[in-house]
CSV table of C-alpha atoms in Angstrom, one decimal:
chain,number,residue,atom,x,y,z
A,1126,MET,CA,-10.4,-133.1,20.4
A,1127,THR,CA,-8.3,-130.1,20.7
A,1128,SER,CA,-7.9,-129.5,16.7
A,1129,SER,CA,-12.4,-130.1,16.2
A,1130,ARG,CA,-12.9,-127.5,19.0
A,1131,PHE,CA,-9.9,-124.9,17.3
A,1132,ILE,CA,-11.8,-125.3,13.7
A,1133,PHE,CA,-15.5,-124.9,15.1
A,1134,ALA,CA,-14.5,-122.0,17.1
A,1135,ILE,CA,-12.7,-120.3,14.0
A,1136,ALA,CA,-16.1,-120.9,12.0
A,1137,LEU,CA,-18.5,-119.8,14.3
A,1138,SER,CA,-16.0,-116.2,14.4
A,1139,SER,CA,-16.3,-116.4,10.9
A,1140,THR,CA,-20.3,-116.6,11.3
A,1141,LEU,CA,-20.4,-113.9,13.5
A,1142,VAL,CA,-18.4,-111.3,11.7
A,1143,HIS,CA,-19.6,-112.4,8.1
A,1144,ALA,CA,-23.5,-113.2,8.7
A,1145,GLN,CA,-25.2,-114.4,5.8
A,1146,CYS,CA,-27.3,-112.4,3.6
A,1147,TYR,CA,-30.4,-113.6,2.1
A,1148,TYR,CA,-32.9,-112.7,-1.0
A,1149,PRO,CA,-36.7,-112.3,-0.5
A,1150,ASP,CA,-37.1,-115.6,-2.4
A,1151,GLY,CA,-34.5,-117.4,0.2
A,1152,GLN,CA,-31.5,-118.0,-1.6
A,1153,GLU,CA,-28.2,-117.1,-0.1
A,1154,ALA,CA,-26.8,-113.3,-1.1
A,1155,PRO,CA,-22.7,-114.3,-1.0
A,1156,ARG,CA,-21.9,-110.7,-1.8
A,1157,ASP,CA,-23.5,-108.7,0.4
A,1158,ILE,CA,-22.3,-108.1,4.0
A,1159,ALA,CA,-24.7,-107.6,6.5
A,1160,CYS,CA,-24.9,-103.4,7.5
A,1161,LYS,CA,-25.2,-104.6,11.0
A,1162,PRO,CA,-23.6,-107.6,11.6
A,1163,ASP,CA,-23.7,-108.0,15.7
A,1164,SER,CA,-27.9,-107.3,15.2
A,1165,GLU,CA,-30.4,-110.5,15.5
A,1166,ALA,CA,-31.3,-109.4,12.2
A,1167,SER,CA,-29.5,-106.4,9.5
A,1168,ALA,CA,-30.1,-105.4,6.4
A,1169,CYS,CA,-27.3,-106.4,4.0
A,1170,CYS,CA,-25.7,-104.2,1.2
A,1171,ALA,CA,-22.8,-105.6,-2.0
A,1172,GLU,CA,-19.3,-104.1,-1.6
A,1173,GLY,CA,-18.9,-100.4,-2.7
A,1174,TYR,CA,-22.3,-99.3,-1.4
A,1175,ILE,CA,-23.6,-97.7,2.1
A,1176,CYS,CA,-25.8,-98.8,4.7
A,1177,LEU,CA,-28.9,-96.0,5.1
A,1178,SER,CA,-30.6,-96.4,7.9
A,1179,SER,CA,-34.1,-96.3,5.8
A,1180,GLY,CA,-32.7,-99.9,4.5
A,1181,MET,CA,-31.5,-99.1,1.2
A,1182,CYS,CA,-28.2,-99.1,0.0
A,1183,GLN,CA,-26.6,-96.3,-1.9
A,1184,PHE,CA,-23.4,-96.5,-4.3
A,1185,VAL,CA,-20.8,-95.3,-2.8
A,1186,GLU,CA,-19.6,-93.3,-5.9
A,1187,TYR,CA,-22.2,-91.3,-6.4
A,1188,ALA,CA,-23.2,-90.8,-2.6
A,1189,GLY,CA,-25.5,-88.1,-1.9
A,1190,THR,CA,-26.6,-88.0,-6.1
A,1191,GLY,CA,-29.3,-90.5,-6.0
A,1192,ARG,CA,-28.5,-94.3,-6.8
A,1193,PHE,CA,-30.0,-96.1,-4.3
A,1194,ALA,CA,-30.7,-100.4,-4.3
A,1195,ARG,CA,-32.9,-103.1,-2.1
A,1196,GLY,CA,-30.2,-105.4,-1.3
A,1197,SER,CA,-30.7,-108.3,1.0
A,1198,CYS,CA,-30.9,-109.5,4.3
A,1199,THR,CA,-30.0,-111.3,7.6
A,1200,ASN,CA,-33.2,-113.1,8.2
A,1201,GLN,CA,-33.7,-115.6,5.5
A,1202,ASP,CA,-37.5,-115.6,5.6
A,1203,TRP,CA,-37.7,-111.6,5.8
A,1204,SER,CA,-39.8,-111.9,8.6
A,1205,SER,CA,-37.7,-108.8,10.8
A,1206,SER,CA,-39.0,-105.4,10.7
A,1207,GLU,CA,-35.0,-105.2,9.9
A,1208,CYS,CA,-35.4,-106.4,6.6
A,1209,PRO,CA,-36.2,-103.9,4.0
A,1210,ASN,CA,-39.2,-105.1,3.0
A,1211,PHE,CA,-39.9,-102.7,-0.4
A,1212,CYS,CA,-39.5,-103.3,-3.8
A,1213,THR,CA,-40.4,-107.3,-3.7
A,1214,ASP,CA,-43.4,-107.2,-5.5
A,1215,ALA,CA,-42.5,-107.2,-9.6
A,1216,GLU,CA,-41.1,-110.6,-11.3
A,1217,GLY,CA,-37.4,-111.1,-10.6
A,1218,GLU,CA,-37.0,-109.2,-7.4
A,1219,GLN,CA,-37.6,-111.5,-5.2
A,1220,ALA,CA,-34.6,-113.2,-6.4
A,1221,GLY,CA,-32.3,-110.4,-5.9
A,1222,GLY,CA,-31.7,-106.7,-5.3
A,1223,THR,CA,-33.7,-104.3,-7.4
A,1224,ASP,CA,-32.9,-100.5,-7.9
A,1225,VAL,CA,-35.1,-97.9,-5.9
A,1226,THR,CA,-35.5,-94.4,-8.0
A,1227,ARG,CA,-35.5,-91.6,-6.2
A,1228,CYS,CA,-38.7,-89.4,-7.4
A,1229,GLN,CA,-37.6,-86.0,-9.3
A,1230,GLY,CA,-38.0,-82.9,-7.4
A,1231,TYR,CA,-38.1,-84.7,-3.8
A,1232,THR,CA,-35.4,-85.9,-1.5
A,1233,ASP,CA,-37.4,-88.4,0.7
A,1234,ARG,CA,-39.8,-90.1,-1.6
A,1235,PHE,CA,-39.0,-93.0,-4.1
A,1236,PHE,CA,-40.8,-95.8,-6.4
A,1237,CYS,CA,-39.5,-99.1,-7.6
A,1238,PRO,CA,-38.7,-99.0,-11.2
A,1239,ARG,CA,-39.4,-102.6,-12.0
A,1240,SER,CA,-43.0,-102.6,-10.7
A,1241,GLN,CA,-43.8,-99.0,-10.6
A,1242,ASN,CA,-43.6,-95.4,-12.6
A,1243,ALA,CA,-42.9,-92.3,-11.7
A,1244,ASN,CA,-46.5,-90.9,-11.3
A,1245,VAL,CA,-46.7,-92.4,-7.7
A,1246,CYS,CA,-44.5,-89.9,-6.2
A,1247,LYS,CA,-47.6,-87.8,-6.6
A,1248,ASP,CA,-49.4,-89.9,-3.9
A,1249,VAL,CA,-47.3,-89.9,-0.6
A,1250,GLU,CA,-49.7,-93.6,-0.3
A,1251,LYS,CA,-48.0,-95.3,-3.0
A,1252,ALA,CA,-44.8,-93.6,-3.1
A,1253,LEU,CA,-41.9,-95.2,-0.7
A,1254,THR,CA,-41.3,-92.4,1.7
A,1255,PHE,CA,-38.0,-92.6,4.0
A,1256,SER,CA,-36.7,-89.4,6.2
A,1257,GLU,CA,-33.8,-90.7,7.1
A,1258,THR,CA,-31.2,-90.9,4.7
A,1259,THR,CA,-28.0,-90.8,6.9
A,1260,SER,CA,-26.0,-94.0,6.8
A,1261,THR,CA,-25.7,-96.6,9.4
A,1262,GLY,CA,-22.7,-96.7,11.8
A,1263,LYS,CA,-21.5,-100.2,10.4
A,1264,ASP,CA,-19.4,-99.9,7.2
A,1265,GLU,CA,-20.1,-97.2,5.5
A,1266,GLU,CA,-18.9,-98.8,2.1
A,1267,THR,CA,-21.4,-102.0,2.5
A,1268,SER,CA,-24.3,-102.4,0.5
A,1269,THR,CA,-26.5,-104.0,-2.5
A,1270,THR,CA,-26.0,-103.6,-6.3
A,1271,ALA,CA,-29.6,-103.7,-8.3
A,1272,SER,CA,-29.6,-105.9,-10.7
A,1273,THR,CA,-31.4,-108.6,-12.8
A,1274,SER,CA,-29.0,-111.8,-11.8
A,1275,PRO,CA,-30.4,-114.4,-8.9
A,1276,ASN,CA,-26.8,-114.3,-7.0
A,1277,GLU,CA,-25.9,-110.3,-6.9
A,1278,THR,CA,-27.6,-106.9,-7.4
A,1279,GLY,CA,-26.6,-104.6,-10.3
A,1280,PRO,CA,-25.9,-100.5,-9.6
A,1281,ALA,CA,-29.6,-98.6,-9.5
A,1282,ASP,CA,-29.8,-95.7,-12.2
A,1283,LYS,CA,-29.3,-92.1,-11.1
A,1284,ASP,CA,-31.9,-89.3,-10.0
A,1285,SER,CA,-34.4,-88.6,-13.0
A,1286,ASP,CA,-33.9,-85.0,-12.6
A,1287,SER,CA,-30.0,-84.9,-12.9
A,1288,GLY,CA,-28.2,-83.6,-16.2
A,1289,PRO,CA,-25.1,-82.8,-18.4
A,1290,THR,CA,-22.7,-80.9,-15.9
A,1291,PRO,CA,-21.5,-77.6,-17.2
A,1292,ALA,CA,-18.0,-79.1,-17.9
A,1293,LEU,CA,-19.8,-81.6,-20.3
A,1294,LEU,CA,-21.9,-79.4,-21.7
A,1295,GLY,CA,-19.3,-76.6,-22.7
A,1296,GLY,CA,-16.8,-79.7,-24.4
A,1297,ALA,CA,-19.5,-80.8,-26.5
A,1298,ILE,CA,-20.1,-77.1,-27.6
A,1299,GLY,CA,-16.7,-76.5,-28.2
A,1300,GLY,CA,-15.8,-79.7,-29.5
A,1301,SER,CA,-18.9,-78.8,-32.3
A,1302,ILE,CA,-18.0,-75.4,-33.1
A,1303,GLY,CA,-14.1,-76.7,-33.8
A,1304,GLY,CA,-15.6,-79.2,-35.9
A,1305,PHE,CA,-17.8,-77.0,-37.8
A,1306,LEU,CA,-14.6,-74.7,-38.4
A,1307,LEU,CA,-12.2,-77.0,-39.1
A,1308,GLY,CA,-14.9,-78.6,-42.1
A,1309,GLY,CA,-14.6,-75.0,-43.1
A,1310,LEU,CA,-11.1,-74.8,-43.4
A,1311,SER,CA,-10.7,-77.8,-45.3
A,1312,VAL,CA,-13.6,-77.2,-47.9
A,1313,TRP,CA,-12.0,-74.0,-48.6
A,1314,LEU,CA,-8.5,-75.5,-49.0
A,1315,ILE,CA,-9.6,-77.8,-51.1
A,1316,PHE,CA,-11.3,-75.2,-53.3
A,1317,PHE,CA,-8.3,-73.1,-53.6
A,1318,LEU,CA,-6.1,-75.7,-54.3
A,1319,ARG,CA,-8.6,-76.9,-57.3
A,1320,LYS,CA,-8.6,-73.2,-58.5
A,1321,ALA,CA,-5.0,-72.8,-58.5
A,1322,LYS,CA,-3.8,-75.8,-60.2
A,1323,LYS,CA,-6.9,-74.7,-63.1
A,1324,ASP,CA,-5.4,-71.3,-63.4
A,1325,ALA,CA,-1.6,-72.5,-63.9
A,1326,LEU,CA,-2.9,-75.3,-66.5
A,1327,ASP,CA,-5.2,-72.1,-68.7
A,1328,ARG,CA,-1.8,-70.4,-68.6
A,1329,SER,CA,0.1,-72.7,-70.0
A,1330,ARG,CA,-2.0,-73.1,-72.9
A,1331,VAL,CA,-2.1,-69.3,-74.0
A,1332,VAL,CA,0.2,-68.6,-77.3
A,1333,PRO,CA,2.6,-66.0,-76.5
A,1334,GLU,CA,2.1,-63.0,-78.9
A,1335,VAL,CA,5.1,-60.7,-80.4
A,1336,GLU,CA,6.1,-57.4,-80.4
A,1337,ASN,CA,4.3,-57.0,-84.3
A,1338,GLY,CA,0.8,-58.0,-82.7
A,1339,TYR,CA,0.9,-61.3,-84.7
A,1340,LYS,CA,0.7,-64.6,-82.6
A,1341,ASP,CA,4.4,-66.2,-83.1
A,1342,GLY,CA,3.8,-69.2,-86.0
A,1343,THR,CA,0.7,-67.8,-87.1
A,1344,LEU,CA,1.2,-65.1,-90.3
A,1345,ALA,CA,5.0,-63.9,-91.5
A,1346,PRO,CA,5.1,-60.1,-92.4
A,1347,LYS,CA,5.3,-59.1,-96.6
A,1348,ALA,CA,9.0,-58.5,-97.5
A,1349,GLU,CA,8.8,-55.2,-99.1
A,1350,MET,CA,11.2,-54.6,-102.0
A,1351,SER,CA,14.1,-52.0,-101.1
A,1352,ALA,CA,13.8,-48.1,-102.6
A,1353,GLU,CA,17.7,-48.2,-103.7
A,1354,SER,CA,17.2,-50.7,-106.3
A,1355,VAL,CA,18.2,-49.4,-109.9
A,1356,PRO,CA,16.4,-51.0,-112.9
A,1357,ALA,CA,18.9,-53.1,-115.3
A,1358,GLU,CA,19.4,-51.9,-118.5
A,1359,LEU,CA,19.0,-54.5,-121.8
A,1360,PRO,CA,22.2,-55.3,-123.6
A,1361,GLY,CA,23.1,-53.3,-126.6
A,1362,TYR,CA,24.2,-53.7,-130.4
A,1363,THR,CA,26.3,-52.3,-133.1
A,1364,VAL,CA,24.2,-50.8,-136.2
A,1365,ASP,CA,27.0,-49.9,-139.2
A,1366,ASP,CA,27.2,-46.9,-141.4
A,1367,ARG,CA,25.5,-49.2,-143.8
A,1368,THR,CA,22.3,-50.1,-142.7
A,1369,ARG,CA,22.0,-46.5,-141.3
A,1370,GLN,CA,21.8,-45.8,-145.1
A,1371,GLU,CA,19.9,-48.2,-146.4
Protein backbone atom coordinates (compact mmCIF):
# COMPACT_ATOMS: atom_id res chain seq x y z
CA MET A 1 0.00 0.00 0.00
CA THR A 2 2.82 2.35 0.95
CA SER A 3 4.63 1.47 -2.26
CA SER A 4 1.54 2.30 -4.35
CA ARG A 5 1.16 5.69 -2.66
CA PHE A 6 4.85 6.44 -3.30
CA ILE A 7 4.52 5.63 -7.01
CA PHE A 8 1.36 7.77 -7.26
CA ALA A 9 3.14 10.71 -5.59
CA ILE A 10 6.02 10.49 -8.07
CA ALA A 11 3.61 10.40 -11.02
CA LEU A 12 1.66 13.38 -9.67
CA SER A 13 4.85 15.35 -9.08
CA SER A 14 6.02 14.62 -12.62
CA THR A 15 2.67 15.79 -14.00
CA LEU A 16 2.86 19.06 -12.10
CA VAL A 17 6.42 19.81 -13.13
CA HIS A 18 5.95 18.81 -16.76
CA ALA A 19 2.37 19.69 -17.64
CA GLN A 20 1.14 18.02 -20.80
CA CYS A 21 0.83 20.28 -23.84
CA TYR A 22 -1.61 19.90 -26.73
CA TYR A 23 -1.91 21.18 -30.30
CA PRO A 24 -5.14 22.89 -31.46
CA ASP A 25 -6.52 19.56 -32.71
CA GLY A 26 -6.21 18.04 -29.22
CA GLN A 27 -3.20 15.85 -30.01
CA GLU A 28 -0.34 15.78 -27.53
CA ALA A 29 2.76 17.88 -28.14
CA PRO A 30 5.30 15.64 -26.38
CA ARG A 31 8.32 17.87 -26.99
CA ASP A 32 6.73 21.11 -25.81
CA ILE A 33 7.09 22.52 -22.29
CA ALA A 34 4.59 24.72 -20.45
CA CYS A 35 5.68 28.34 -20.12
CA LYS A 36 3.81 28.64 -16.79
CA PRO A 37 3.58 25.11 -15.35
CA ASP A 38 2.00 26.36 -12.12
CA SER A 39 -0.91 28.03 -13.93
CA GLU A 40 -4.22 26.35 -14.68
CA ALA A 41 -3.54 26.86 -18.39
CA SER A 42 -0.46 28.00 -20.22
CA ALA A 43 1.06 28.35 -23.65
CA CYS A 44 3.82 25.85 -24.44
CA CYS A 45 7.02 26.08 -26.43
CA ALA A 46 9.64 23.55 -27.45
CA GLU A 47 13.16 23.37 -26.06
CA GLY A 48 15.45 25.97 -27.57
CA TYR A 49 12.76 28.66 -27.62
CA ILE A 50 11.71 31.31 -25.12
CA CYS A 51 8.12 32.04 -24.14
CA LEU A 52 6.90 35.56 -24.87
CA SER A 53 4.11 37.29 -22.97
CA SER A 54 2.16 37.49 -26.23
CA GLY A 55 1.89 33.70 -26.29
CA MET A 56 4.39 33.35 -29.12
CA CYS A 57 7.66 31.46 -28.97
CA GLN A 58 11.00 32.85 -30.12
CA PHE A 59 14.09 30.92 -31.08
CA VAL A 60 16.84 31.65 -28.54
CA GLU A 61 19.70 31.88 -31.04
CA TYR A 62 17.89 34.62 -32.96
CA ALA A 63 16.26 36.35 -29.99
CA GLY A 64 15.48 39.91 -30.94
CA THR A 65 15.77 39.28 -34.68
CA GLY A 66 12.26 38.01 -35.42
CA ARG A 67 12.19 34.21 -35.55
CA PHE A 68 8.82 33.37 -34.06
CA ALA A 69 6.33 30.50 -33.86
CA ARG A 70 2.97 29.59 -32.37
CA GLY A 71 3.30 26.60 -30.07
CA SER A 72 0.83 24.53 -28.08
CA CYS A 73 -1.24 24.84 -24.87
CA THR A 74 -1.80 22.88 -21.65
CA ASN A 75 -5.55 23.28 -22.15
CA GLN A 76 -6.45 20.37 -24.43
CA ASP A 77 -9.52 21.95 -26.04
CA TRP A 78 -7.87 25.37 -26.27
CA SER A 79 -10.83 27.06 -24.59
CA SER A 80 -8.59 29.01 -22.21
CA SER A 81 -7.58 32.57 -22.98
CA GLU A 82 -4.03 31.58 -22.02
CA CYS A 83 -3.73 29.48 -25.17
CA PRO A 84 -2.13 31.12 -28.22
CA ASN A 85 -5.31 31.29 -30.28
CA PHE A 86 -3.84 32.58 -33.54
CA CYS A 87 -2.52 30.97 -36.71
CA THR A 88 -4.88 28.01 -36.36
CA ASP A 89 -7.08 28.41 -39.44
CA ALA A 90 -4.95 27.13 -42.32
CA GLU A 91 -4.77 23.46 -43.28
CA GLY A 92 -2.17 21.73 -41.16
CA GLU A 93 -1.97 24.46 -38.52
CA GLN A 94 -4.30 22.54 -36.19
CA ALA A 95 -2.00 19.53 -36.08
CA GLY A 96 1.15 21.26 -34.88
CA GLY A 97 3.00 24.47 -34.28
CA THR A 98 3.45 26.97 -37.08
CA ASP A 99 5.56 29.91 -38.15
CA VAL A 100 4.65 33.48 -37.25
CA THR A 101 6.33 36.21 -39.31
CA ARG A 102 6.93 39.76 -38.16
CA CYS A 103 5.81 42.42 -40.62
CA GLN A 104 8.58 44.32 -42.34
CA GLY A 105 8.96 47.79 -40.91
CA TYR A 106 6.96 46.98 -37.76
CA THR A 107 7.92 45.76 -34.32
CA ASP A 108 4.43 44.90 -33.06
CA ARG A 109 2.68 43.46 -36.15
CA PHE A 110 2.82 39.85 -37.28
CA PHE A 111 1.05 37.54 -39.73
CA CYS A 112 0.55 33.81 -40.27
CA PRO A 113 2.46 32.91 -43.47
CA ARG A 114 0.49 29.70 -44.03
CA SER A 115 -2.87 31.45 -44.15
CA GLN A 116 -1.99 35.08 -44.86
CA ASN A 117 0.47 37.13 -46.88
CA ALA A 118 2.48 40.24 -46.10
CA ASN A 119 -0.27 42.50 -47.45
CA VAL A 120 -2.25 42.08 -44.23
CA CYS A 121 0.47 44.00 -42.41
CA LYS A 122 -1.01 47.24 -43.73
CA ASP A 123 -4.37 46.45 -42.17
CA VAL A 124 -4.25 46.66 -38.39
CA GLU A 125 -7.56 44.77 -38.20
CA LYS A 126 -6.17 41.74 -40.01
CA ALA A 127 -2.60 41.71 -38.80
CA LEU A 128 -1.66 40.20 -35.45
CA THR A 129 -0.74 43.01 -33.08
CA PHE A 130 1.27 42.32 -29.95
CA SER A 131 2.49 45.31 -27.99
CA GLU A 132 4.45 43.15 -25.59
CA THR A 133 7.35 40.98 -26.67
CA THR A 134 8.97 40.35 -23.28
CA SER A 135 9.71 36.83 -22.13
CA THR A 136 7.75 35.20 -19.32
CA GLY A 137 9.24 34.50 -15.92
CA LYS A 138 9.34 30.73 -16.40
CA ASP A 139 12.03 28.93 -18.38
CA GLU A 140 13.24 31.48 -20.87
CA GLU A 141 14.61 28.66 -22.98
CA THR A 142 11.31 26.97 -23.82
CA SER A 143 9.12 27.40 -26.86
CA THR A 144 7.56 25.82 -29.91
CA THR A 145 9.03 25.24 -33.32
CA ALA A 146 6.89 25.70 -36.43
CA SER A 147 6.63 22.65 -38.66
CA THR A 148 4.29 20.66 -40.87
CA SER A 149 4.86 17.63 -38.64
CA PRO A 150 1.87 16.74 -36.43
CA ASN A 151 4.15 15.84 -33.51
CA GLU A 152 6.51 18.77 -33.29
CA THR A 153 6.88 22.28 -34.53
CA GLY A 154 9.70 23.65 -36.71
CA PRO A 155 11.74 26.86 -36.48
CA ALA A 156 10.17 29.91 -38.04
CA ASP A 157 11.97 32.06 -40.57
CA LYS A 158 13.81 35.29 -39.83
CA ASP A 159 12.38 38.71 -40.54
CA SER A 160 11.60 39.44 -44.16
CA ASP A 161 13.61 42.64 -43.77
CA SER A 162 16.78 40.90 -42.69
CA GLY A 163 19.62 40.97 -45.20
CA PRO A 164 23.25 39.90 -45.53
CA THR A 165 25.58 41.25 -42.87
CA PRO A 166 28.46 43.54 -43.88
CA ALA A 167 30.94 40.78 -43.02
CA LEU A 168 29.24 38.29 -45.34
CA LEU A 169 28.85 40.88 -48.09
CA GLY A 170 32.49 41.94 -47.83
CA GLY A 171 33.64 38.33 -47.88
CA ALA A 172 31.60 37.62 -50.99
CA ILE A 173 33.00 40.66 -52.82
CA GLY A 174 36.55 39.88 -51.73
CA GLY A 175 36.20 36.27 -52.82
CA SER A 176 34.88 37.32 -56.24
CA ILE A 177 37.74 39.76 -56.83
CA GLY A 178 40.30 37.22 -55.67
CA GLY A 179 38.85 34.57 -57.97
CA PHE A 180 38.89 36.98 -60.92
CA LEU A 181 42.55 37.93 -60.34
CA LEU A 182 43.58 34.31 -59.89
CA GLY A 183 41.81 33.33 -63.11
CA GLY A 184 43.47 36.17 -65.03
CA LEU A 185 46.91 35.21 -63.69
CA SER A 186 46.38 31.59 -64.71
CA VAL A 187 45.42 32.59 -68.28
CA TRP A 188 48.46 34.89 -68.57
CA LEU A 189 50.81 32.18 -67.27
CA ILE A 190 49.50 29.61 -69.75
CA PHE A 191 49.86 32.10 -72.63
CA PHE A 192 53.41 33.02 -71.53
CA LEU A 193 54.56 29.38 -71.29
CA ARG A 194 53.09 28.52 -74.69
CA LYS A 195 54.79 31.52 -76.32
CA ALA A 196 58.13 30.68 -74.71
CA LYS A 197 57.88 27.09 -75.93
CA LYS A 198 57.01 28.23 -79.47
CA ASP A 199 59.94 30.68 -79.58
CA ALA A 200 62.34 27.98 -78.43
CA LEU A 201 61.06 25.62 -81.13
CA ASP A 202 61.44 28.28 -83.84
CA ARG A 203 65.03 28.99 -82.82
CA SER A 204 65.92 25.32 -83.05
CA ARG A 205 64.82 25.24 -86.72
CA VAL A 206 67.05 28.17 -87.92
CA VAL A 207 70.20 27.10 -89.95
CA PRO A 208 73.26 28.91 -88.58
CA GLU A 209 75.15 31.26 -90.96
CA VAL A 210 78.94 31.25 -91.55
CA GLU A 211 81.19 34.26 -91.93
CA ASN A 212 81.15 34.33 -95.76
CA GLY A 213 77.41 35.02 -95.78
CA TYR A 214 76.31 31.59 -97.08
CA LYS A 215 74.31 29.17 -95.13
CA ASP A 216 76.38 26.23 -94.11
CA GLY A 217 76.08 23.28 -96.50
CA THR A 218 74.31 25.12 -99.32
CA LEU A 219 77.06 26.61 -101.54
CA ALA A 220 80.82 26.04 -101.58
CA PRO A 221 83.20 28.86 -102.64
CA LYS A 222 84.93 28.46 -106.04
CA ALA A 223 88.68 27.57 -106.02
CA GLU A 224 91.03 30.01 -107.78
CA MET A 225 94.32 29.13 -109.48
CA SER A 226 97.46 30.21 -107.77
CA ALA A 227 99.05 33.33 -109.25
CA GLU A 228 102.57 31.89 -108.81
CA SER A 229 102.11 28.88 -111.12
CA VAL A 230 104.62 28.68 -114.11
CA PRO A 231 103.51 27.17 -117.48
CA ALA A 232 105.13 23.81 -118.20
CA GLU A 233 107.41 23.55 -121.30
CA LEU A 234 106.93 20.92 -124.00
CA PRO A 235 109.71 18.39 -124.40
CA GLY A 236 112.19 19.29 -127.24
CA TYR A 237 114.20 17.19 -129.76
CA THR A 238 117.60 17.51 -131.50
CA VAL A 239 117.88 18.41 -135.18
CA ASP A 240 121.12 17.26 -136.80
CA ASP A 241 122.97 19.37 -139.26
CA ARG A 242 122.12 17.22 -142.25
CA THR A 243 118.51 17.70 -141.83
CA ARG A 244 119.02 21.38 -141.41
CA GLN A 245 121.09 21.52 -144.67
CA GLU A 246 118.53 19.68 -146.72
